[in-house]
Coordinates of C-alpha atoms in Angstrom, one line a residue:
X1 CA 0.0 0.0 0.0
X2 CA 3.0 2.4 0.9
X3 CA 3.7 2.5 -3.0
X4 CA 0.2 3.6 -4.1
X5 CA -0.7 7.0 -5.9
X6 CA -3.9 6.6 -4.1
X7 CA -4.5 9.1 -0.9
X8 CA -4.7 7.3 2.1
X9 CA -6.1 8.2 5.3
X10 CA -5.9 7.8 9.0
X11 CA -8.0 8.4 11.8
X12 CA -6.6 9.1 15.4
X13 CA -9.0 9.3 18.2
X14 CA -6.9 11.7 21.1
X15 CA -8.6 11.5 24.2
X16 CA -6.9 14.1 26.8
X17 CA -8.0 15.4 29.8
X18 CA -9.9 17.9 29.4
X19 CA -11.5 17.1 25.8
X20 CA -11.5 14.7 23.4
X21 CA -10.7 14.9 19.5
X22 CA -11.0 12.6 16.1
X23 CA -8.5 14.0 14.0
X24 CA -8.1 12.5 9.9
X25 CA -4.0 12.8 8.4
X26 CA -2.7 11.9 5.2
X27 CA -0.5 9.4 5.0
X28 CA 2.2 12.1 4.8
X29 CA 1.1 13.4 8.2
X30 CA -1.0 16.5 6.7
X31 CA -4.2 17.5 8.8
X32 CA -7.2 17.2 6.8
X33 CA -9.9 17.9 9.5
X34 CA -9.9 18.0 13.2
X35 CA -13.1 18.1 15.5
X36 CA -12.6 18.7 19.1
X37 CA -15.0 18.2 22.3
X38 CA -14.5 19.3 26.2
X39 CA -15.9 17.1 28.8
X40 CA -16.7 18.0 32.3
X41 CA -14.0 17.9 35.4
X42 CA -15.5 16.7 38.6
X43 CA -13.9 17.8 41.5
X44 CA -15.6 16.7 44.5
X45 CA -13.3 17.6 47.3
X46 CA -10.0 19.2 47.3
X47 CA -7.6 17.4 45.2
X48 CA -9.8 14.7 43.4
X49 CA -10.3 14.9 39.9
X50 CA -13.1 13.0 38.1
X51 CA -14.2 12.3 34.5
X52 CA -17.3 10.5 33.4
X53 CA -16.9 7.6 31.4
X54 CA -19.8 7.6 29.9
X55 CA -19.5 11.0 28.8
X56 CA -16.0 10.8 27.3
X57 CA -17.4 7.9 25.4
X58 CA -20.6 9.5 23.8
X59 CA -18.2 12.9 22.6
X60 CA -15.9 10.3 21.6
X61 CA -18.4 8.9 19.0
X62 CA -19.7 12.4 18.2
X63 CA -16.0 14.1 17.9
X64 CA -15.7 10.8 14.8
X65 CA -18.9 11.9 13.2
X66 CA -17.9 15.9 12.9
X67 CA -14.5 15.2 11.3
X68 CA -15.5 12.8 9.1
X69 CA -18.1 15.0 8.3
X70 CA -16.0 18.1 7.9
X71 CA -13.3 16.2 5.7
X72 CA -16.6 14.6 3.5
X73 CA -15.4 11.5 4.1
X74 CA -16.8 7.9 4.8
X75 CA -15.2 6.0 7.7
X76 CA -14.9 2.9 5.1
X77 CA -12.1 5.4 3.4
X78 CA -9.7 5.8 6.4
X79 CA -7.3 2.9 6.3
X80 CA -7.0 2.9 9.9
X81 CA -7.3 4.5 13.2
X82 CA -5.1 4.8 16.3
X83 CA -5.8 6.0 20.0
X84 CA -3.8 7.6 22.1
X85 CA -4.9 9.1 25.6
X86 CA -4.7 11.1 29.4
X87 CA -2.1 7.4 30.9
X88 CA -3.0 6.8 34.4
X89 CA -6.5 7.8 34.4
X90 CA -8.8 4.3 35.9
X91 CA -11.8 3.3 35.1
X92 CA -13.5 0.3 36.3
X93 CA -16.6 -0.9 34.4
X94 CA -19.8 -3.9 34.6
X95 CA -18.8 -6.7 32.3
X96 CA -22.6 -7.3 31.6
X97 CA -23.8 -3.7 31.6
X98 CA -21.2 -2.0 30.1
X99 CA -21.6 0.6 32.9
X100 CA -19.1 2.4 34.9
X101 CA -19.1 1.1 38.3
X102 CA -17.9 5.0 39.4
X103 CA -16.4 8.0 37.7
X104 CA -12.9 7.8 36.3
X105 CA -10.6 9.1 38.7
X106 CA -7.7 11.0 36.5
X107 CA -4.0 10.9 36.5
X108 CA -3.2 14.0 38.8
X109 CA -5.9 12.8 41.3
X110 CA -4.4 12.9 44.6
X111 CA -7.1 10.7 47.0
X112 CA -4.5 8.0 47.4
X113 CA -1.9 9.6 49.0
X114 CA -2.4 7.6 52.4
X115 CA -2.5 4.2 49.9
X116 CA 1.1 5.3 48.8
X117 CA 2.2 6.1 52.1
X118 CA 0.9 2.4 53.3
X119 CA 2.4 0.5 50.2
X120 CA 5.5 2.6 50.5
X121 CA 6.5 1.3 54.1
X122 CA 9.9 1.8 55.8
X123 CA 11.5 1.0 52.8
X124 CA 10.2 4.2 50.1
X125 CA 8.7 5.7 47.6
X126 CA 10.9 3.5 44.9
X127 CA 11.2 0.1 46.5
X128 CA 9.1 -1.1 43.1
X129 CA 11.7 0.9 40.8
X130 CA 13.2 -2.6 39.6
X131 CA 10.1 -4.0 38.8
X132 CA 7.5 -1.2 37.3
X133 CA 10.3 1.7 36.8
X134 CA 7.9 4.0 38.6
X135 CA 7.5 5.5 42.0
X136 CA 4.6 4.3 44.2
X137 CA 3.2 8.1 44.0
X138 CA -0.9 8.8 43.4
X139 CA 0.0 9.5 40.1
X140 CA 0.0 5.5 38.5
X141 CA -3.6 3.9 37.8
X142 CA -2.4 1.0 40.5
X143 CA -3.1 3.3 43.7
X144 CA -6.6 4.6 42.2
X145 CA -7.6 1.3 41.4
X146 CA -6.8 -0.3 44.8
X147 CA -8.6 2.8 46.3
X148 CA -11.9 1.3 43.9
X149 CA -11.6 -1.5 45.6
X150 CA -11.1 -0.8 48.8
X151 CA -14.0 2.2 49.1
X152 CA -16.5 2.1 46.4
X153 CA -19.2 -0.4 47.7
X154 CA -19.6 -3.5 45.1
X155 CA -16.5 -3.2 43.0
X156 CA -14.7 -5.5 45.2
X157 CA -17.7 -8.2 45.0
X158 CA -17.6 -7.6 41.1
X159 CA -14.3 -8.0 40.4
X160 CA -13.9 -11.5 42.7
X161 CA -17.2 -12.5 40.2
X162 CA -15.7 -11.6 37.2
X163 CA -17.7 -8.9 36.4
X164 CA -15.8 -5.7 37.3
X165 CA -13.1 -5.0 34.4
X166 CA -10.3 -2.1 34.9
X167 CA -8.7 0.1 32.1
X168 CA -7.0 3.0 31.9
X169 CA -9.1 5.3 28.8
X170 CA -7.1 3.3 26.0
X171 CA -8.9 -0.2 27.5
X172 CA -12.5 1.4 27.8
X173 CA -12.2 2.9 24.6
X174 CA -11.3 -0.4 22.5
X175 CA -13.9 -2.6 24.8
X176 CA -16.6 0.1 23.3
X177 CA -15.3 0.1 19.9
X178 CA -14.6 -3.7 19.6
X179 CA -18.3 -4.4 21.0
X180 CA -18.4 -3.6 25.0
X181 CA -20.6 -5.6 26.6
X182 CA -21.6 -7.8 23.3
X183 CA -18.2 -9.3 23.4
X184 CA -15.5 -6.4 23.5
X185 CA -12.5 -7.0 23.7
X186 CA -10.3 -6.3 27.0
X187 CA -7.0 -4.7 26.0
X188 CA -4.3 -2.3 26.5
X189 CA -1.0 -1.4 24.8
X190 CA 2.3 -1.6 27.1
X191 CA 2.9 2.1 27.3
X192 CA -0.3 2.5 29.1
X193 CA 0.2 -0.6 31.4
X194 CA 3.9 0.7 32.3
X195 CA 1.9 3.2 34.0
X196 CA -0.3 0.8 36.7
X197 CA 2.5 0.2 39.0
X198 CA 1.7 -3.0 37.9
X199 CA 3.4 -4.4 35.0
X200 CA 6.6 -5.7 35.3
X201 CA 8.8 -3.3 32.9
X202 CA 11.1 -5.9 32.2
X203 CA 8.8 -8.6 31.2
X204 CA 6.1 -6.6 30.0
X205 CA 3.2 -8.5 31.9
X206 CA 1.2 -8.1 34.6
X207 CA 3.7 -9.3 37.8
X208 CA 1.2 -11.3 40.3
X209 CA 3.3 -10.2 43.1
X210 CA 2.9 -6.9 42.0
X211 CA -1.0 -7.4 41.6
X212 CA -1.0 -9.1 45.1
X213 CA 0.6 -6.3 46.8
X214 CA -1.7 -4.2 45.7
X215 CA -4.8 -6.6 46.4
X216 CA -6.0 -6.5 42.4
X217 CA -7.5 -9.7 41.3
X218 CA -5.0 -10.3 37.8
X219 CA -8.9 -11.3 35.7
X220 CA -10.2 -8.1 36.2
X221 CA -6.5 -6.8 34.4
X222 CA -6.7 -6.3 30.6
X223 CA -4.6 -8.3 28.2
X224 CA -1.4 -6.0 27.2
X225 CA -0.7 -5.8 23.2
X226 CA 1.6 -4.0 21.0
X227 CA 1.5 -0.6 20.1
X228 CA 1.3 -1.0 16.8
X229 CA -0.4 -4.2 15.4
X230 CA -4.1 -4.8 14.0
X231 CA -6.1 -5.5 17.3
X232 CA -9.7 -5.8 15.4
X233 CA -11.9 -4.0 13.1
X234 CA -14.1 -1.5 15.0
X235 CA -17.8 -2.6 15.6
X236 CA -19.6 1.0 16.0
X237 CA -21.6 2.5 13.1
X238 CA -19.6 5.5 13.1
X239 CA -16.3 3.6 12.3
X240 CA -17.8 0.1 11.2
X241 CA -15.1 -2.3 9.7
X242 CA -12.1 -0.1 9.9
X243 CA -9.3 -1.6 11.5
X244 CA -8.0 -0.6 15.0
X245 CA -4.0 -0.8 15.0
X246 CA -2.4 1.7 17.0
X247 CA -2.4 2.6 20.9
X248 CA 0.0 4.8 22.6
X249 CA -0.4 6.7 25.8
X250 CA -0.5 10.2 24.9
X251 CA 3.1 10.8 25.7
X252 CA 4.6 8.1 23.8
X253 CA 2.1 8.9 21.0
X254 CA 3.9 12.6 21.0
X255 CA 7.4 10.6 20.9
X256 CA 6.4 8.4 18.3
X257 CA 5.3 11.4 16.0
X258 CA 8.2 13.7 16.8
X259 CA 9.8 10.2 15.0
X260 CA 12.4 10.3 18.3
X261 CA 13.2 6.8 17.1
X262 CA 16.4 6.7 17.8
X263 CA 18.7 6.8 21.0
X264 CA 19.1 9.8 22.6
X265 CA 16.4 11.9 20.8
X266 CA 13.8 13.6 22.8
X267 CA 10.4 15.6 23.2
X268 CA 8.8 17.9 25.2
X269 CA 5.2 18.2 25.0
X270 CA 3.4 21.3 26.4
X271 CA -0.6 19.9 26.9
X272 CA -2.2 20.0 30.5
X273 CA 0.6 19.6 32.2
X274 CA 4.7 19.2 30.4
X275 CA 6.4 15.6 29.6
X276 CA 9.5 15.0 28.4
X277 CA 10.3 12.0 26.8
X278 CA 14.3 10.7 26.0
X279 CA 14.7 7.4 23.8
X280 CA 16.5 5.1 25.6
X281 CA 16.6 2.1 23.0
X282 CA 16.1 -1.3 23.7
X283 CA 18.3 -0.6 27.1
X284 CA 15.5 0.0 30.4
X285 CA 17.9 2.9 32.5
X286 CA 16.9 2.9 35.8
X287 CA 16.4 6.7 36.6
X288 CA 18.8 8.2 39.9
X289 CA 17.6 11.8 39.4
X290 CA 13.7 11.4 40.2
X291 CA 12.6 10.4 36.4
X292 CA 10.5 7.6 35.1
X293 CA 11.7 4.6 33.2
X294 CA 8.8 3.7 31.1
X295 CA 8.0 1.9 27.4
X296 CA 8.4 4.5 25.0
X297 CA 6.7 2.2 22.2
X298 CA 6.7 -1.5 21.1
X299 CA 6.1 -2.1 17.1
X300 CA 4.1 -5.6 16.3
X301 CA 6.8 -8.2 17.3
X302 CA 9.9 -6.7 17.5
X303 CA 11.2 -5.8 21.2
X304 CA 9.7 -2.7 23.1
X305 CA 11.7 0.6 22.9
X306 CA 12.3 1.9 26.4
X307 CA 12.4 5.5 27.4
X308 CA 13.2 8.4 30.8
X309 CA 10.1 10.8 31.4
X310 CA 10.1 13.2 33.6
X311 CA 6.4 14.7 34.3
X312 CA 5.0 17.8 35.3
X313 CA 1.6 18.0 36.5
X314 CA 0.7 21.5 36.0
X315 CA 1.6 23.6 32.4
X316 CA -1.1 24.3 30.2
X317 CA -3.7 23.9 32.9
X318 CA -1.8 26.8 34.7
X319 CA -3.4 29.4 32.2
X320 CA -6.8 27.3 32.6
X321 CA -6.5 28.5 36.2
X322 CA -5.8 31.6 35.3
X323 CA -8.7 32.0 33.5
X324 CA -11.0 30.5 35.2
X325 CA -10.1 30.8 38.5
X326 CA -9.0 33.8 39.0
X327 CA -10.6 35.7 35.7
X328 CA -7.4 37.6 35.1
X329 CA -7.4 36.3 31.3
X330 CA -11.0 35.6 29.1
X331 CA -8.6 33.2 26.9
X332 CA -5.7 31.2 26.6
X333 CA -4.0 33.6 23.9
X334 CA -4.3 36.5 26.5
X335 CA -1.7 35.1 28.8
X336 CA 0.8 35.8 25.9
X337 CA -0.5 39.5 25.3
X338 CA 0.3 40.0 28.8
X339 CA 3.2 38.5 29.4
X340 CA 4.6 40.9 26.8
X341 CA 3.6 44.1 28.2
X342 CA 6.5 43.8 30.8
X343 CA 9.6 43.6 30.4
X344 CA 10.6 40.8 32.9
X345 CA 8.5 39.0 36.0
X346 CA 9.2 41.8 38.3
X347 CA 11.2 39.7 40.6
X348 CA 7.5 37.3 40.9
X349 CA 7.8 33.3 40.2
X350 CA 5.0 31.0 40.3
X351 CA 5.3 27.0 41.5
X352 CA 2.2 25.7 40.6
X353 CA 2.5 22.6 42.8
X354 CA -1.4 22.3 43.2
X355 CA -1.2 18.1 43.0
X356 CA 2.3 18.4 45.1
X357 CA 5.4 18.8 42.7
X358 CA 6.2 15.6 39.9
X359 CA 9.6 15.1 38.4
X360 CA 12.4 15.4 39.5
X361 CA 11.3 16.6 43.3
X362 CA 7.9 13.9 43.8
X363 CA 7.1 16.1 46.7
X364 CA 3.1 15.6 47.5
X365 CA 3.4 17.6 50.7
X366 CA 4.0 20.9 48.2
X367 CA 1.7 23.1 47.1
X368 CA 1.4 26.0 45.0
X369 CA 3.0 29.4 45.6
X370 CA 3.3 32.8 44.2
X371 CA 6.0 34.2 45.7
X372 CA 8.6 37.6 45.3
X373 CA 5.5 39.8 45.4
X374 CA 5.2 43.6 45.7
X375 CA 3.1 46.6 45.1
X376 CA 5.2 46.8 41.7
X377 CA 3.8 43.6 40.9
X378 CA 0.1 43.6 39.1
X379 CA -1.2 40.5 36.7
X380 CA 0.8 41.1 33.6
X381 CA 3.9 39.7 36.0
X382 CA 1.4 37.3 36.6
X383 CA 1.3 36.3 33.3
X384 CA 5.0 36.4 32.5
X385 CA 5.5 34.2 35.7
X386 CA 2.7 32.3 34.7
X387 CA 4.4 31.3 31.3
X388 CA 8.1 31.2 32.8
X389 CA 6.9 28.5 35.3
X390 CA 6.2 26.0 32.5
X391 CA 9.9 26.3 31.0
X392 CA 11.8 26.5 34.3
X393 CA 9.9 22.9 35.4
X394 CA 10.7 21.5 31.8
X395 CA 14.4 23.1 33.0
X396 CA 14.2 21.3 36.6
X397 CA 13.3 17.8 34.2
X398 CA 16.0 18.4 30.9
X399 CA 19.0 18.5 33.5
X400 CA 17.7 15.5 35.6
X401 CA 17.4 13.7 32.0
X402 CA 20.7 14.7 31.0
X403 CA 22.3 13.1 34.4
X404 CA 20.4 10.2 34.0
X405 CA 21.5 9.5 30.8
X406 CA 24.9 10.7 30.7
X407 CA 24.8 13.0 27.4
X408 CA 24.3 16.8 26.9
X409 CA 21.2 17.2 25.0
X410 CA 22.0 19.7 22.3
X411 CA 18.4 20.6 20.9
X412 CA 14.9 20.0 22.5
X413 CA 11.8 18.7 19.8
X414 CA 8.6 20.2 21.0
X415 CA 4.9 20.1 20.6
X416 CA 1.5 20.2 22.4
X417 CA -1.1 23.1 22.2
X418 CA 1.5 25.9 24.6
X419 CA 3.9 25.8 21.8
X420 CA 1.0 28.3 20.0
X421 CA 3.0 30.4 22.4
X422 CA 5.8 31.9 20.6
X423 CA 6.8 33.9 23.7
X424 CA 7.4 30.7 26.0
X425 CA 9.3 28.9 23.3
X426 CA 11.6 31.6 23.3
X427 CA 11.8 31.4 26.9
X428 CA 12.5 28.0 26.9
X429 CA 15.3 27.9 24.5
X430 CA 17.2 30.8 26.8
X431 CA 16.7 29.2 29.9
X432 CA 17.9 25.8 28.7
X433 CA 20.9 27.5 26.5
X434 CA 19.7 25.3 23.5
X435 CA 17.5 25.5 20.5
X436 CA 13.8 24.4 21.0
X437 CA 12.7 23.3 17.3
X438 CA 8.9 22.9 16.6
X439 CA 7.4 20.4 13.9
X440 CA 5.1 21.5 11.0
X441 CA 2.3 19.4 12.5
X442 CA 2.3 20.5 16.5
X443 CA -0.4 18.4 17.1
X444 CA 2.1 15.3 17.4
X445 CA 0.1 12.8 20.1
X446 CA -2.8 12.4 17.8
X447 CA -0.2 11.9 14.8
X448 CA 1.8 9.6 16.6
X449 CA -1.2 7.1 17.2
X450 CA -2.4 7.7 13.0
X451 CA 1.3 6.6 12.5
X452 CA 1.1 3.7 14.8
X453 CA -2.3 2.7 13.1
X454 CA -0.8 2.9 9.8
X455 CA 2.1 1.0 10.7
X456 CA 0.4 -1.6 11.7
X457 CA -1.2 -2.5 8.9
X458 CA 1.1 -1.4 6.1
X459 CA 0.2 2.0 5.2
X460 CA 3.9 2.4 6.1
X461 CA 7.4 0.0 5.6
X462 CA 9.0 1.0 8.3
X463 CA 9.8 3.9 10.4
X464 CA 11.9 5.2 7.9
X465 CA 9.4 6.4 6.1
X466 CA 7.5 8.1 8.9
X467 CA 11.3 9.7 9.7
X468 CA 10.7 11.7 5.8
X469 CA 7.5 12.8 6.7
X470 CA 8.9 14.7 9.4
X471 CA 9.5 18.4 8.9
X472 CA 10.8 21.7 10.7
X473 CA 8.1 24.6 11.3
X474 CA 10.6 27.1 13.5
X475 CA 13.3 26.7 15.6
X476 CA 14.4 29.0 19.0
X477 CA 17.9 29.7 20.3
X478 CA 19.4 31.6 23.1
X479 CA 19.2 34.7 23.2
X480 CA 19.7 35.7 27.2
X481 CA 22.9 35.6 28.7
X482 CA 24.8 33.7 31.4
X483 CA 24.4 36.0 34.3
X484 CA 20.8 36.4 34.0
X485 CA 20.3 32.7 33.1
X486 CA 21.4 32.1 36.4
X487 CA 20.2 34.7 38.6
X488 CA 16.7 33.1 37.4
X489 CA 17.0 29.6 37.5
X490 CA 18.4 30.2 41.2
X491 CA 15.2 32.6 42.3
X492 CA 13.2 29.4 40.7
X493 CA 14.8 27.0 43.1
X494 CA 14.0 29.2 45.9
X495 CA 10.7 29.4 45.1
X496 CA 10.5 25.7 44.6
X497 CA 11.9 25.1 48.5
X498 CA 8.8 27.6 49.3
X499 CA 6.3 25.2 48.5
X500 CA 7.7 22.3 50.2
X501 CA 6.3 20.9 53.9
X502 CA 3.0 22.5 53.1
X503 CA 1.1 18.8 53.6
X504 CA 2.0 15.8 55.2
X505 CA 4.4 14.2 52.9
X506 CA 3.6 10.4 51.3
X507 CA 6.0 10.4 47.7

């Protein structure tokens, strides 16, 4: 098929966290339509964040229906369709009634820091490093789902029947779109199950001592696949007969369609919150500097690609809470238009440590500060710090990266709806003393899991051939100098030891 004249398409549903989207590529990686839908966030008490399942499910279908309607396309003419998706995020759903058994409890939900604290025991945060490559931190979809078990009346009873299934989004998804309760199938990829606390990252299961420890029956666990392989042809109307043949979490979707397919290349993306993602080959590197080893992708048969992540809760929700928290902005471009009508920050930096603080600190007894303030100050600092905050965590994670894998890191791929913001890029590159390059297509997670799909069922060779497709849009280098490069990234780290001790800590 690679070799045909005909145009091909692919689909990509890209279900995030705060709204879902279908989006149709070329096989060259154009975007030919894109249709997007927010969903509710449920927050029921201070620091728990909720999603209907249900609901992402329904604008799931509908967010298929607009773009093929907008391309004028029938879904019998996309070759296939990948998904990508929010990692971490649990559901647990009714065999037989294809109904959540409670809301989805989402990745920087922070119920389960007691859990943590229990699991972690005299011996730490990282005494399942070996085995899972992750902290035990409320972050992974292990802690959520043992605190379904253990408080939601009936899940417990459900799951010892056989009836209760868990899934991060990827699993509900595909057990929707391969039939749900009329024989759907029970899967998810390995990128999302390195993210249960769960799998063992070296053999790529689920490890029943893992599962034990945690007091998860292994039937109610989905069966992990490839990232790119045909899984089945999809069984709703709005899709019927096209094959499913891609999954990615969302963050390995954005390495897989920055093409970082080699060693040593890395991303940034800039979405809810910031991930960076480093290729580490076939080699698993344990992480010493308070990063992630997780699977950065694993293609049909051949072995799984490893990768370091470091992960930042809070970046593009940061202007989200701007806006509708505190009403200093009406929309996300007006953070920008502010940030530019000052000169600097004013001497005013911003943690946003509202779930505690991720990579490389995993401090859940922080919270968020704004500190340096003074009558000088007013929201257009506010802005700028606002902005600056989201490059100097992506800072705090690139030199944590760079020590973990023992080479200097001489340009920085990024993506992700922030990089819109011309100003932060710029920021970023000075801060990190090296050029931050942006892709033609930004919107890299959803064309990561079209590539995967395609992949995996010929529309492409090899990877080779997604490396051609890739192509420059603008590139950032330094422009600020040493002295003031420091002065900043030291104010930052002051501010950072601000928000610490705030809670009692678990991470």
């Amino acid at each position: 098929m690679s070799g045909s004249t005909e145009q091909v398409y692919l689909g990509a549903i890209d279900q995030g966290t705060t709204s879902t989207r279908f989006i149709i590529f070329t096989r060259h990686g154009e975007i030919v339509a894109v249709n997007q839908i927010e969903h509710k966030q449920i927050m029921p008490r201070e620091g728990w964040v909720e999603h209907d399942p249900m609901e992402i499910w329904q604008k799931t279908l509908s967010t298929i229906t607009g773009a093929l309607n907008k391309a004028k396309l029938k879904a019998s003419e996309l070759s296939a369709v990948g998904i990508t998706n929010q990692r971490e995020t649990t559901v647990v759903w009714s065999k037989s009634t294809g109904q959540p058994l409670y809301n989805a409890i989402v990745w920087m939900d922070m119920r389960t820091r007691d859990i943590c604290r229990t699991l972690s025991g005299s011996d730490g945060k990282d005494r399942l490093r070996q085995r899972t490559g992750l902290p035990i931190v409320p972050y992974f979809a292990g802690t959520k789902l043992k605190w379904l078990l253990d408080n939601v009346p009936g899940i417990s009873e459900a799951a010892a029947n056989g009836d209760a299934l868990f899934g991060t989004i990827d699993s509900w998804l595909m057990w929707n779109l391969s039939g749900g309760k009329n024989g759907g199938l029970h899967l998810t990829d390995v990128t999302n199950a390195s993210r249960t606390l769960l799998m063992n990252i070296e053999t790529l299961d689920w490890d029943p001592s893992l599962c034990k420890e945690f007091s998860v029956p292994q039937p109610m666990l989905p069966k992990i696949v490839s990232s790119s392989v045909e899984l089945f042809k999809i069984k709703v109307p709005e899709l019927e007969g096209v094959p499913l043949s891609g999954v990615l979490g969302d963050q390995q979707a954005a390495l897989f369609g920055q093409t970082c397919f080699d060693v040593g290349e890395a991303k940034n993306t800039y979405g809810t919150g910031c991930f960076m993602l480093l290729n580490t080959g076939e080699k698993l590197v344990q992480s010493t500097h308070g990063l992630l080893t997780t699977v950065g992708y694993k293609i049909g048969n051949q072995p799984a690609v490893y990768a370091l992540e470091g992960s930042v809760a809070i970046g593009g929700a940061l202007v989200q809470w701007l806006r509708d928290n505190l009403n200093i902005i009406d929309d996300a471009p007006e953070v920008e238009k502010l940030a530019l009508q000052v000169e600097d920050n004013g001497g005013v930096y911003f943690v946003p440590a509202f779930s505690g603080l991720y990579a490389p600190y995993w401090r859940d007894d922080a919270r968020g500060v704004i500190v340096g303030l003074t009558r000088f100050a007013n929201k257009c600092h506010i802005a700028r710090a606002t902005l600056e905050a989201t490059a100097f965590q992506t800072t705090d994670v690139f030199k944590a990266m760079e020590k973990d894998a023992g080479v200097k890191l001489t340009s920085l791929k990024v993506d992700g709806g922030m990089t819109a913001n011309k100003t932060l890029l710029q920021f970023q590159s000075d801060v990190l003393d090296i050029p931050v390059i942006l892709p033609e297509v930004a919107e890299t997670t959803a064309l990561g899991a079209a590539y995967a799909a395609g992949l995996g069922v010929g529309v492409y060779k090899n990877i080779k051939e997604l490396k051609e497709n890739w192509k420059k849009k603008s590139e950032f280098t330094p422009e600020m100098t040493d002295k003031v490069r420091n002065k900043l990234f030291t104010n930052w780290k002051k501010a950072i030891e601000r928000t610490l001790n705030w809670e009692q800590a678990s991470m």
